[in-house]
PDB file of C-alpha atoms and ligand atoms in Angstrom:
ATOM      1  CA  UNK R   1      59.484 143.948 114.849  1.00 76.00           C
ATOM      2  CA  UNK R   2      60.311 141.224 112.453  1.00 84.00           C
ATOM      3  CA  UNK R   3      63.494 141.762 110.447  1.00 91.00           C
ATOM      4  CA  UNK R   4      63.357 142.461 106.585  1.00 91.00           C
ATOM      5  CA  UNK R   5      66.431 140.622 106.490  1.00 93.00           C
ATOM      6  CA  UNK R   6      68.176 137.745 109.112  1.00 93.00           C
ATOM      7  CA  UNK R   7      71.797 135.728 108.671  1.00 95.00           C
ATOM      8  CA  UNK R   8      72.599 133.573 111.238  1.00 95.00           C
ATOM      9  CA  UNK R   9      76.022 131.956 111.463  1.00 96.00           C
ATOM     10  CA  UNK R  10      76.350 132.274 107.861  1.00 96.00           C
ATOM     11  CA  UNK R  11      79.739 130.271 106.641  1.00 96.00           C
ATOM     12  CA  UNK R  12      81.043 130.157 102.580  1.00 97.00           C
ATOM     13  CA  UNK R  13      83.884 129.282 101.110  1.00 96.00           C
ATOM     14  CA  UNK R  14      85.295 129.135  97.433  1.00 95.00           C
ATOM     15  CA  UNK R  15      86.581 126.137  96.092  1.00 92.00           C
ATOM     16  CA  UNK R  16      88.460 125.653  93.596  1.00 88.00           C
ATOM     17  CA  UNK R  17      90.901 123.461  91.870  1.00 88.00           C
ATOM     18  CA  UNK R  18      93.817 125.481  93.838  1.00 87.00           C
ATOM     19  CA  UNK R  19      92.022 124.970  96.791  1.00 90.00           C
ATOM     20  CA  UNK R  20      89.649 126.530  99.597  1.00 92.00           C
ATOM     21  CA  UNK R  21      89.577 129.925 100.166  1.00 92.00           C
ATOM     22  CA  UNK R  22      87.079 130.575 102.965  1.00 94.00           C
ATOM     23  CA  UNK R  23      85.425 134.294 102.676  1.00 95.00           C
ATOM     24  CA  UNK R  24      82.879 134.619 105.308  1.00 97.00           C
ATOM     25  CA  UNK R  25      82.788 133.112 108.890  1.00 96.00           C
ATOM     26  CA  UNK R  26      79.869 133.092 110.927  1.00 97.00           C
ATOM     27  CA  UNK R  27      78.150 135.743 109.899  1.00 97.00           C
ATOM     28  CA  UNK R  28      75.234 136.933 112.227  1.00 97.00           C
ATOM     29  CA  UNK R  29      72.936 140.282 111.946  1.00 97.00           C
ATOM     30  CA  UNK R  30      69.548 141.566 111.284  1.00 96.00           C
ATOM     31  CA  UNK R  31      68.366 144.715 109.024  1.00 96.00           C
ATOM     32  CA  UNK R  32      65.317 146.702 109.799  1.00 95.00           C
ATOM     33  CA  UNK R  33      62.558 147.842 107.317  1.00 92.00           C
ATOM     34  CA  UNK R  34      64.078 150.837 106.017  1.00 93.00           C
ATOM     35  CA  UNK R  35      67.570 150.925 107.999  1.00 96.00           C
ATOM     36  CA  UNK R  36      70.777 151.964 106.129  1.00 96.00           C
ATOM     37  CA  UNK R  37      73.440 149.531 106.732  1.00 98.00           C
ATOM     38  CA  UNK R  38      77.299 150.397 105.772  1.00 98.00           C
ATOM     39  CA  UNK R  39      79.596 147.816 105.733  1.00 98.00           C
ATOM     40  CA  UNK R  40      83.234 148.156 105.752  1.00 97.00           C
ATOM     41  CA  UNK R  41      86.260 146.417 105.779  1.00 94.00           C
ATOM     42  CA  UNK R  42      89.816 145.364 104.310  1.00 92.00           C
ATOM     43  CA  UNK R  43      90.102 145.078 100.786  1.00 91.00           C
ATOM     44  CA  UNK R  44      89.365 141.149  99.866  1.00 93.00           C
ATOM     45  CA  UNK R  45      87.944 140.516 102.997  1.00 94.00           C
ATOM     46  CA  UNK R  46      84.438 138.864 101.626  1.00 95.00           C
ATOM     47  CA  UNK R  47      82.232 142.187 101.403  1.00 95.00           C
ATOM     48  CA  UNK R  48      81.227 141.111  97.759  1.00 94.00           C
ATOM     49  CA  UNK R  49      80.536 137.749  98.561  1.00 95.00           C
ATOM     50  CA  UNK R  50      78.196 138.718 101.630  1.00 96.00           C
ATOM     51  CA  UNK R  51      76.169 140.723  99.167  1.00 94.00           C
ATOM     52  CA  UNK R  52      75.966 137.957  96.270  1.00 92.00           C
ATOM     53  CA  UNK R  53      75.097 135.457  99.265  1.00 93.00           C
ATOM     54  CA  UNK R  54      71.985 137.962 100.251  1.00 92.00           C
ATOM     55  CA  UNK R  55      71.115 138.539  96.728  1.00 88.00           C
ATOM     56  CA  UNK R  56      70.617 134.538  96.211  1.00 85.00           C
ATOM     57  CA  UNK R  57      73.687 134.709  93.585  1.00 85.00           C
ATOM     58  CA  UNK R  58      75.566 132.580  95.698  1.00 90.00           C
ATOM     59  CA  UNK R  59      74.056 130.335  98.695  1.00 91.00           C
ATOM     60  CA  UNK R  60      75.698 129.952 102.299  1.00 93.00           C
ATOM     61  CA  UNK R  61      77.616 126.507 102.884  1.00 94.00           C
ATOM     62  CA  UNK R  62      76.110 126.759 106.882  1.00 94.00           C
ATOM     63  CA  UNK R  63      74.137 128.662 108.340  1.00 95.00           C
ATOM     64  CA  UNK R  64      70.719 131.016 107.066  1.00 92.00           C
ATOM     65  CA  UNK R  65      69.769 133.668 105.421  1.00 91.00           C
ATOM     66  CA  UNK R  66      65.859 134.644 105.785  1.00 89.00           C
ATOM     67  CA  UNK R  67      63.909 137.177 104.316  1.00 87.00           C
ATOM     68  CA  UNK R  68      60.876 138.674 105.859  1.00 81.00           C
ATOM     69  CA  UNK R  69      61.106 135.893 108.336  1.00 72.00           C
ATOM     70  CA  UNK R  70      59.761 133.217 106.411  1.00 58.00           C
ATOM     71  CA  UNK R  71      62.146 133.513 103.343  1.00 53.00           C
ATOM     72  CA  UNK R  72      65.484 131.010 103.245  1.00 53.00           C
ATOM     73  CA  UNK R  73      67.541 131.324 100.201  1.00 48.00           C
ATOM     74  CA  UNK R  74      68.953 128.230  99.687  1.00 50.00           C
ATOM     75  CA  UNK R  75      68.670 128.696  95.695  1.00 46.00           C
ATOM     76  CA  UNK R  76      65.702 126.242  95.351  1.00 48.00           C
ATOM     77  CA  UNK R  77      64.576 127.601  91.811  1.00 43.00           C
ATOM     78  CA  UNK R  78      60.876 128.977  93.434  1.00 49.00           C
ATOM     79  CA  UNK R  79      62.670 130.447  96.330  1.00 53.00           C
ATOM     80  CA  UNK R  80      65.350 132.235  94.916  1.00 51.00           C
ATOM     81  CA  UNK R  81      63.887 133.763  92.240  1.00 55.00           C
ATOM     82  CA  UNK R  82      61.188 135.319  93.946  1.00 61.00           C
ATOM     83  CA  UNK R  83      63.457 136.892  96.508  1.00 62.00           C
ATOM     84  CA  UNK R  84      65.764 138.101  93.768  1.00 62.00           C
ATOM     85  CA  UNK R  85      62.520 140.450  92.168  1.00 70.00           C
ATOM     86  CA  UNK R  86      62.618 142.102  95.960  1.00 82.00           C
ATOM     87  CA  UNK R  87      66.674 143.107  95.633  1.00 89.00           C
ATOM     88  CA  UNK R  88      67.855 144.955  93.655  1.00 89.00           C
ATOM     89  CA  UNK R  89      71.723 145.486  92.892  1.00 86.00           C
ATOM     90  CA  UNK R  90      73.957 148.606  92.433  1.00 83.00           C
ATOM     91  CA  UNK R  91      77.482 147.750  91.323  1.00 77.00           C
ATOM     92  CA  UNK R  92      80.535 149.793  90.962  1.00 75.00           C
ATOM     93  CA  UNK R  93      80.377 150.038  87.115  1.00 78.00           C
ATOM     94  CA  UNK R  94      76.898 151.577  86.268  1.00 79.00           C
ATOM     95  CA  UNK R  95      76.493 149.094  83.431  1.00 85.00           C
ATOM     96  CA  UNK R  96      74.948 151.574  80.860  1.00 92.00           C
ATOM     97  CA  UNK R  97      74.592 151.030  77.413  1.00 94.00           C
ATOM     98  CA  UNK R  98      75.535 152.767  74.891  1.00 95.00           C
ATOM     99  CA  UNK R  99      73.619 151.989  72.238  1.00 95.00           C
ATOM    100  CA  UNK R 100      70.550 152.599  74.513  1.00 96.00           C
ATOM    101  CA  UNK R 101      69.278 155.882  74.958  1.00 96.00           C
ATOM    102  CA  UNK R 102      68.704 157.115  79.041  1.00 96.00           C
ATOM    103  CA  UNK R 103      65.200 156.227  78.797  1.00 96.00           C
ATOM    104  CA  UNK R 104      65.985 153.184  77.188  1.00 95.00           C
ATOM    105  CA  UNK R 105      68.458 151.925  79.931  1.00 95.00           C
ATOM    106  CA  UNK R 106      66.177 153.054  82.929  1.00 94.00           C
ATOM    107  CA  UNK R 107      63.712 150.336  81.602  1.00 94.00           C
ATOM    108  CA  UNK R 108      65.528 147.304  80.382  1.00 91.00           C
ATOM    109  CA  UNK R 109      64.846 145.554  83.546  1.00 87.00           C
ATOM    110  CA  UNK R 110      61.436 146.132  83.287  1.00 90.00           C
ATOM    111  CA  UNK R 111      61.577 145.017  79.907  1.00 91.00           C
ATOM    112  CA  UNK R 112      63.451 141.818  79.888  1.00 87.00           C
ATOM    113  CA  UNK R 113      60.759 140.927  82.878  1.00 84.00           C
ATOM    114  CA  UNK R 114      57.943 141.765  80.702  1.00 89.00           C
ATOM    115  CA  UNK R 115      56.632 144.591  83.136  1.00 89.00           C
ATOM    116  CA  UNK R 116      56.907 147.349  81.287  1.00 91.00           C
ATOM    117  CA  UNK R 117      53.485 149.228  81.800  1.00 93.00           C
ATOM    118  CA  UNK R 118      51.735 152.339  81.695  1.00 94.00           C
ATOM    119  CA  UNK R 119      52.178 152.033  85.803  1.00 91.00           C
ATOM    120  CA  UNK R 120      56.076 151.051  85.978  1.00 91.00           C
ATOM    121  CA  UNK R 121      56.389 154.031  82.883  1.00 93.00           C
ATOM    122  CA  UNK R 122      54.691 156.717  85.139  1.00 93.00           C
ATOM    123  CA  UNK R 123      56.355 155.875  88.058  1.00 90.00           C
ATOM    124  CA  UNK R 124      60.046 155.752  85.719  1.00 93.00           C
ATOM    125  CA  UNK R 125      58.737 159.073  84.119  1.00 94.00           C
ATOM    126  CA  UNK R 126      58.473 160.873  87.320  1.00 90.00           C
ATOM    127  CA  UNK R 127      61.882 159.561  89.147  1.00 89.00           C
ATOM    128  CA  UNK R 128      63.247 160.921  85.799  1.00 93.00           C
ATOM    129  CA  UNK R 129      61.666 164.466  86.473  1.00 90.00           C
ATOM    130  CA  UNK R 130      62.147 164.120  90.113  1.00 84.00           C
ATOM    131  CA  UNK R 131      65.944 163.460  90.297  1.00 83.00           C
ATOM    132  CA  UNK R 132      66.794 165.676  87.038  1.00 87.00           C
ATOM    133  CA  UNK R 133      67.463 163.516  84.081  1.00 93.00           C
ATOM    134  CA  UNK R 134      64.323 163.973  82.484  1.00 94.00           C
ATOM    135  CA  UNK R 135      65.685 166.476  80.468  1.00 96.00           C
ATOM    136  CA  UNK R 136      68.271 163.717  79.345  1.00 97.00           C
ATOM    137  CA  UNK R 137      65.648 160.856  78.722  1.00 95.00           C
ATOM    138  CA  UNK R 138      66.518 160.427  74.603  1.00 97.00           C
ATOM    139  CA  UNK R 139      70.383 160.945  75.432  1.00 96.00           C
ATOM    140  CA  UNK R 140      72.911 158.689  75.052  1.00 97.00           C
ATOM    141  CA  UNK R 141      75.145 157.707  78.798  1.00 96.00           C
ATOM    142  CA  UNK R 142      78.121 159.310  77.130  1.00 96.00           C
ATOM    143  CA  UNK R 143      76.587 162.668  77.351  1.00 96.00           C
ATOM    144  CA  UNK R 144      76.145 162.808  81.418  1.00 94.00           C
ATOM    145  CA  UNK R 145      78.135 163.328  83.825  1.00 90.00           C
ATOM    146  CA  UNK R 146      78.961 160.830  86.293  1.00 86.00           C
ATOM    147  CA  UNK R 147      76.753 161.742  89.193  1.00 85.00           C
ATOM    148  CA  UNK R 148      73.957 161.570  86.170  1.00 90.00           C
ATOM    149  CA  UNK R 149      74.935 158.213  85.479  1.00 91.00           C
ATOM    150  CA  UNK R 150      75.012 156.965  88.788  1.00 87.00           C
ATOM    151  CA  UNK R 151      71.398 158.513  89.490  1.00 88.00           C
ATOM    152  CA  UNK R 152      70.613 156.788  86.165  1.00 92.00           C
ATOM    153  CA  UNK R 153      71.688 153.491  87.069  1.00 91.00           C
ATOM    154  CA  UNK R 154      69.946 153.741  90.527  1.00 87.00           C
ATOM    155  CA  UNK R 155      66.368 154.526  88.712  1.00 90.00           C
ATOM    156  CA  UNK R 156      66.969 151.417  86.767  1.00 91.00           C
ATOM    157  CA  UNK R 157      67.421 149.698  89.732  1.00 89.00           C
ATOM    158  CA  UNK R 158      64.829 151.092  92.092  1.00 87.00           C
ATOM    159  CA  UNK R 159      61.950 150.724  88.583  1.00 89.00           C
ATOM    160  CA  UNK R 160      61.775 147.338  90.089  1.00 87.00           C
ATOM    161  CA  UNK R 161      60.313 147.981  92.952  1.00 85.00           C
ATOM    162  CA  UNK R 162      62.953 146.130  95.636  1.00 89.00           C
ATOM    163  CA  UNK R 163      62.521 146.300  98.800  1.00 89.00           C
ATOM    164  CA  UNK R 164      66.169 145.719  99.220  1.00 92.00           C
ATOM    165  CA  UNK R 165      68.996 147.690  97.747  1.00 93.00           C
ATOM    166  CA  UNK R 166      72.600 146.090  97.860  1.00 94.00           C
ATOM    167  CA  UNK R 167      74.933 148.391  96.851  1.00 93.00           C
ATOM    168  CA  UNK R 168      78.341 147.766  96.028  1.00 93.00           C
ATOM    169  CA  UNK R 169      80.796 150.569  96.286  1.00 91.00           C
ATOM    170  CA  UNK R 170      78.990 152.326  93.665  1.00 87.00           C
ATOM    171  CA  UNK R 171      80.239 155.699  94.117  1.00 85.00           C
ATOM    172  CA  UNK R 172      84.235 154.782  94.250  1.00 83.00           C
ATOM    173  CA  UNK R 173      84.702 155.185  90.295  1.00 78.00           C
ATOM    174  CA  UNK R 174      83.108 158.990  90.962  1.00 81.00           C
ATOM    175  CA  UNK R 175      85.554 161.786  91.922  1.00 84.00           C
ATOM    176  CA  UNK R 176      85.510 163.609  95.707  1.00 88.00           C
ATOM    177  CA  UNK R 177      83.017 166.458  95.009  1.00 86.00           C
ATOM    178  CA  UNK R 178      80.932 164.340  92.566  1.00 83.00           C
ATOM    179  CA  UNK R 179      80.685 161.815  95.317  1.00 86.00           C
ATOM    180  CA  UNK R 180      79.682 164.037  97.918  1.00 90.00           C
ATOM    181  CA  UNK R 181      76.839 165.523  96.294  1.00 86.00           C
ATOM    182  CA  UNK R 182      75.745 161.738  95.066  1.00 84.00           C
ATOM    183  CA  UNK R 183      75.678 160.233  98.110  1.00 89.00           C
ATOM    184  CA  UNK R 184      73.302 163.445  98.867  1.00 90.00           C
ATOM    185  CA  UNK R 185      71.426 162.251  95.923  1.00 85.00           C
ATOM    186  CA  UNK R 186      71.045 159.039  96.746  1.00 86.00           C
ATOM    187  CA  UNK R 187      70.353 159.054 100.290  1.00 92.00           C
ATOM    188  CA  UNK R 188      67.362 161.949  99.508  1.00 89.00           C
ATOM    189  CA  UNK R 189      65.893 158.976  96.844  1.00 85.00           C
ATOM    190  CA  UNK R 190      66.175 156.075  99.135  1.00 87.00           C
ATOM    191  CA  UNK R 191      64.681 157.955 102.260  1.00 89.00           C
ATOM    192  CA  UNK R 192      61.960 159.150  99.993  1.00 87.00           C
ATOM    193  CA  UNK R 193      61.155 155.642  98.089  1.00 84.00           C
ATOM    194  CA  UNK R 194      61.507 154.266 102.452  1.00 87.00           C
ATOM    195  CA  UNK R 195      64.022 151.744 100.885  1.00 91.00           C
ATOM    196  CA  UNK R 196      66.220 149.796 103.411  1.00 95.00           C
ATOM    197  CA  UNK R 197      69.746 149.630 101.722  1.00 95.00           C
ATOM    198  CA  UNK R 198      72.948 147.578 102.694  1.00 96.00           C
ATOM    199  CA  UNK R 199      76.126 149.784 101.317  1.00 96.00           C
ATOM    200  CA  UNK R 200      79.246 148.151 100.840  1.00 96.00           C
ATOM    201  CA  UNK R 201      82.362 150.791 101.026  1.00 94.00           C
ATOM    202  CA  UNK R 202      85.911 151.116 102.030  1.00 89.00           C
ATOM    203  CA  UNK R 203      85.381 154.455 102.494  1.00 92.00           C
ATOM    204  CA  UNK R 204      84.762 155.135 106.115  1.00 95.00           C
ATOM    205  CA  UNK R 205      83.979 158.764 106.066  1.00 95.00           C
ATOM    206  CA  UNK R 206      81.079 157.500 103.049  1.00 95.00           C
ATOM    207  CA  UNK R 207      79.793 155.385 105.894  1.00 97.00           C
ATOM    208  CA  UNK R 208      79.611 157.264 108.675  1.00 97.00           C
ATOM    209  CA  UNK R 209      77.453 160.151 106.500  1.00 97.00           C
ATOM    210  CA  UNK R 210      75.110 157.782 104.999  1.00 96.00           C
ATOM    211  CA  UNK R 211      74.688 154.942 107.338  1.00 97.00           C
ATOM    212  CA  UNK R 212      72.176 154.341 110.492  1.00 96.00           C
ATOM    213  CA  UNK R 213      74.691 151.402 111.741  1.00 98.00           C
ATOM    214  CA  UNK R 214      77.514 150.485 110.671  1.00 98.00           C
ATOM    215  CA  UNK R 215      78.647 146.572 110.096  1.00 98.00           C
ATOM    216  CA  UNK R 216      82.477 146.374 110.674  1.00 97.00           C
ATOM    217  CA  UNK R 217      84.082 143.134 109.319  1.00 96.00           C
ATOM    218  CA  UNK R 218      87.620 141.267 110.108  1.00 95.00           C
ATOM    219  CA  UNK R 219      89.986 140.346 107.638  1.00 93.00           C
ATOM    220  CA  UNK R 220      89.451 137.363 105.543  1.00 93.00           C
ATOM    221  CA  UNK R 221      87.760 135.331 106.451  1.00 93.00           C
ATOM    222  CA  UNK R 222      85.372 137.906 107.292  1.00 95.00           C
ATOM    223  CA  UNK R 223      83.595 137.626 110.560  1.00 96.00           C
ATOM    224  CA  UNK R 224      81.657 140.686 112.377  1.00 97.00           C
ATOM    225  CA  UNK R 225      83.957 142.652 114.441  1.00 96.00           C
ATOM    226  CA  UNK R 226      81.750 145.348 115.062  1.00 96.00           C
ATOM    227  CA  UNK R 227      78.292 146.911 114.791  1.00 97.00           C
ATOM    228  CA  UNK R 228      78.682 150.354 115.759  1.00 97.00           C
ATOM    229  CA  UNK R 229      75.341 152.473 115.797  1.00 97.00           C
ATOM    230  CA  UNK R 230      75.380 156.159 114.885  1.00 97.00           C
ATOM    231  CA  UNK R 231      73.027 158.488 116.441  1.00 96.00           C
ATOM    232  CA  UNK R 232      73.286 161.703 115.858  1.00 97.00           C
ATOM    233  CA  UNK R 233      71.518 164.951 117.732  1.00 96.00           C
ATOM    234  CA  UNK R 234      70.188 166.046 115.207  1.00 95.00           C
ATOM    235  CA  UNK R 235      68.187 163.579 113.037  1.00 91.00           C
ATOM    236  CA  UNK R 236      67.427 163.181 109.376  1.00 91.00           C
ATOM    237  CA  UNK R 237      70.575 165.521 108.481  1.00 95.00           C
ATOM    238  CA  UNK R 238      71.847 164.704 105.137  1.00 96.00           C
ATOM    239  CA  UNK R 239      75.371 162.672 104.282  1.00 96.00           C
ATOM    240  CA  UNK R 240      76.888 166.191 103.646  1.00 96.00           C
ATOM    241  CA  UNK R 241      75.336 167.996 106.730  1.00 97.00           C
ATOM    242  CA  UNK R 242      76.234 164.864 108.903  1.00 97.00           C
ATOM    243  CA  UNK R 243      79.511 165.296 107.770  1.00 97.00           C
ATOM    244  CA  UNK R 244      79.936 168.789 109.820  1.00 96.00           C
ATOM    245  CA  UNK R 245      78.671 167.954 113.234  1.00 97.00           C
ATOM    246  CA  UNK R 246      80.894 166.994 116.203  1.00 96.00           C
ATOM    247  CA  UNK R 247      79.263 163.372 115.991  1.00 97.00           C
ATOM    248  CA  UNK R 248      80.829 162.690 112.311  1.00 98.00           C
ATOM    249  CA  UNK R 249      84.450 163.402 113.851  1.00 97.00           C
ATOM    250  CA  UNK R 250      83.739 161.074 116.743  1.00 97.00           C
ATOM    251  CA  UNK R 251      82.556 158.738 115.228  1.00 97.00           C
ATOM    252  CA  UNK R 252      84.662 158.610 112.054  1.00 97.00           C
ATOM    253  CA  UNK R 253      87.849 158.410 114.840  1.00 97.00           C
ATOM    254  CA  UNK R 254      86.263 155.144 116.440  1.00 96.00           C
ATOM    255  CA  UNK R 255      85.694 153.450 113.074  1.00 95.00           C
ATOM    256  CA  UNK R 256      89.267 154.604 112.008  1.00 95.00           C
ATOM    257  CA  UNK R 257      91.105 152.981 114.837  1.00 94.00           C
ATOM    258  CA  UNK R 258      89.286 149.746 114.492  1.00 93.00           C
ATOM    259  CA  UNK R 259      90.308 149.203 111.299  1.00 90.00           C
ATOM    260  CA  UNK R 260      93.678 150.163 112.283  1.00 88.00           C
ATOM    261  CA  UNK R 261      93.550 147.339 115.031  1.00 82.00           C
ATOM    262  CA  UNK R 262      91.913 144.930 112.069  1.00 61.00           C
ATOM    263  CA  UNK R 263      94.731 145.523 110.149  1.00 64.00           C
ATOM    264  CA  UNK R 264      97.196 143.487 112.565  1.00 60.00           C
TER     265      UNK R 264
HETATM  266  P1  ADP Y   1      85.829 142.283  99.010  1.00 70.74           P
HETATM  267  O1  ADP Y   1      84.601 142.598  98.262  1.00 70.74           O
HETATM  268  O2  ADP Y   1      85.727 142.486 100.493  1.00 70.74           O
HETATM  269  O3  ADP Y   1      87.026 143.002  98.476  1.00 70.74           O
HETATM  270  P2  ADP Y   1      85.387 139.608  97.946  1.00 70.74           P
HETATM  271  O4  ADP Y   1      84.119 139.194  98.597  1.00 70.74           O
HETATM  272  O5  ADP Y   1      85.324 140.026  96.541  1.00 70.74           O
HETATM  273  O6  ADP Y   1      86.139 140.702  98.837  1.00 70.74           O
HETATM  274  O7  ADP Y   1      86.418 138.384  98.027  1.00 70.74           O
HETATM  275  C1  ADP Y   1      86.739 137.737  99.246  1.00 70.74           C
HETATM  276  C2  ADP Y   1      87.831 136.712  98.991  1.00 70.74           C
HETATM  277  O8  ADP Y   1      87.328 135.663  98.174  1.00 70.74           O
HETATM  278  C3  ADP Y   1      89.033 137.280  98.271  1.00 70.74           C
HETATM  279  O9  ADP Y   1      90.201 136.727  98.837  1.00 70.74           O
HETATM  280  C4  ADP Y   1      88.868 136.817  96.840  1.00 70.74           C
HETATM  281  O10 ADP Y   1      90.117 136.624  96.229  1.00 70.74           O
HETATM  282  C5  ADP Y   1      88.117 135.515  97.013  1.00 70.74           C
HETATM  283  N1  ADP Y   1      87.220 135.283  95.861  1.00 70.74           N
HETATM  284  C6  ADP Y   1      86.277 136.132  95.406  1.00 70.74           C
HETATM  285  N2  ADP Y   1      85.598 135.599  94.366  1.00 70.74           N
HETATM  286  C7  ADP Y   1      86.158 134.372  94.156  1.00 70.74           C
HETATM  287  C8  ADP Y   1      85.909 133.310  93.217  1.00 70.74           C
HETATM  288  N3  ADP Y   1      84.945 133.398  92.295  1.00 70.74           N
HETATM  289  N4  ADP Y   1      86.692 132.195  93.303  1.00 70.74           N
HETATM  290  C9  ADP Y   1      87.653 132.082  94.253  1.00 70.74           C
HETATM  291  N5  ADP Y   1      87.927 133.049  95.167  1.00 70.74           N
HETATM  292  C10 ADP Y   1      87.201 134.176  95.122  1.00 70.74           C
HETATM  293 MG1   MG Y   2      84.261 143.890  96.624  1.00 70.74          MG
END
């Protein structure tokens, strides 16, 4: 099957007046329609820039990065717009405004690229009712909680219509138990909407409970130590039932002592 998503020997480096600082080294993999990628590794290693490189915010200094198979992004204006309307981006901060009502957030993509409709405001109306904020939809952010804003900010996202999700730590501002039942949350929407989704984390036990492989990166400048695929007896289990079975452990253990070896 054709990949959704291809880099081969993908190189960048910052430059600056200080000097080079080279983030990502030969950076090879492929992601399947509707796969779940996790990728981990040490803090400041180039995880960010490997997303903003796939989202066409940044473009590779070597190497390729393909789309569908016949997509490069090499920022040529036609190009890399197009592929950006296919990704969509989850960051850390959920980037709500204030001033905006729920409703009002969940469609300023839409908005600002004039495709607002009665189709995209069915389809927001019933994520809205679906995942439990519809009761919320003339709120301000301040008045959810933060798993609410989180689901929020991923409705926003997903109104779009990507095929892609990049995600980018966006549950590490979110406390333990809010986190857990998130990542429940979110996993539940993307399996439903058959999104494939690359998930950047450092937290490993986050990846081993969400992801279907799991990309392991070196120290900067990053370069693909590992990709360790989970299987698991029992399939479609959610993050929080993974996280019980005799696989999770095992698997959690391997990840943790490659890190540990990363780390010298
Ligand atoms: P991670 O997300 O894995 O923590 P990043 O991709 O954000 O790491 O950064 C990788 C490296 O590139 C870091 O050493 C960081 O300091 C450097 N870096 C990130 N952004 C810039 C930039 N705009 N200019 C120069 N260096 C940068
Ligand atoms: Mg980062």
């Amino acid at each position: 099957m054709r990949p959704l998503l291809e880099l081969i020997n993908v190189c960048y480096a910052y430059h600056s007046r200080g000097g080079e600082t080279c983030a990502l080294q030969d950076i090879s993999f492929q992601v399947q329609q509707g796969e779940f990628i996790a990728v981990v590794g040490p803090s400041g290693c180039g995880k960010s820039t490997l997303l903003s490189l796939i989202s066409g915010l940044l473009s590779p200094e070597s190497g390729s990065i393909s789309y569908n198979g016949d997509f490069a992004v090499d920022n040529t204006a036609s190009e890399g717009s197009a592929l950006r309307e296919k990704i969509g981006y989850m960051l850390q901060k959920d980037h709500l405004f204030e001033w905006r009502t729920v409703y009002r957030n969940v469609t300023l993509g839409l908005e600002i690229q004039h495709r607002l409709d009665e189709e995209s405001q069915a389809r927001i109306d019933k994520m809205l009712r679906d995942y439990g904020l519809e009761r919320f939809r003339d709120a301000r952010p301040s008045e959810l909680s933060g798993g609410m804003r989180q689901r929020a900010a991923l409705i926003r996202t997903l109104a779009l219509g990507p095929e892609l999700l990049l995600l980018d730590e966006p549950f590490s501002a979110l406390d333990f138990q809010t986190r857990l039942a998130v990542c429940d949350d979110v996993s539940a929407i993307l399996h439903r909407e058959k999104k494939t989704a690359l998930l950047v984390t450092h937290d490993l036990s986050e990846a081993v409970s969400m992801a279907d492989r799991i990309i392991i990166l070196t120290k900067r400048p990053a370069s693909i130590r590992k990709i360790l695929e989970l299987k698991f007896e029992q399939e479609g289990l959610s993050p929080l039932a993974r996280r019980s079975t005799k696989e999770f452990q095992e698997y959690f253990n391997l990840l943790w002592e490659e890190m540990n070896d990363n780390e010298e």
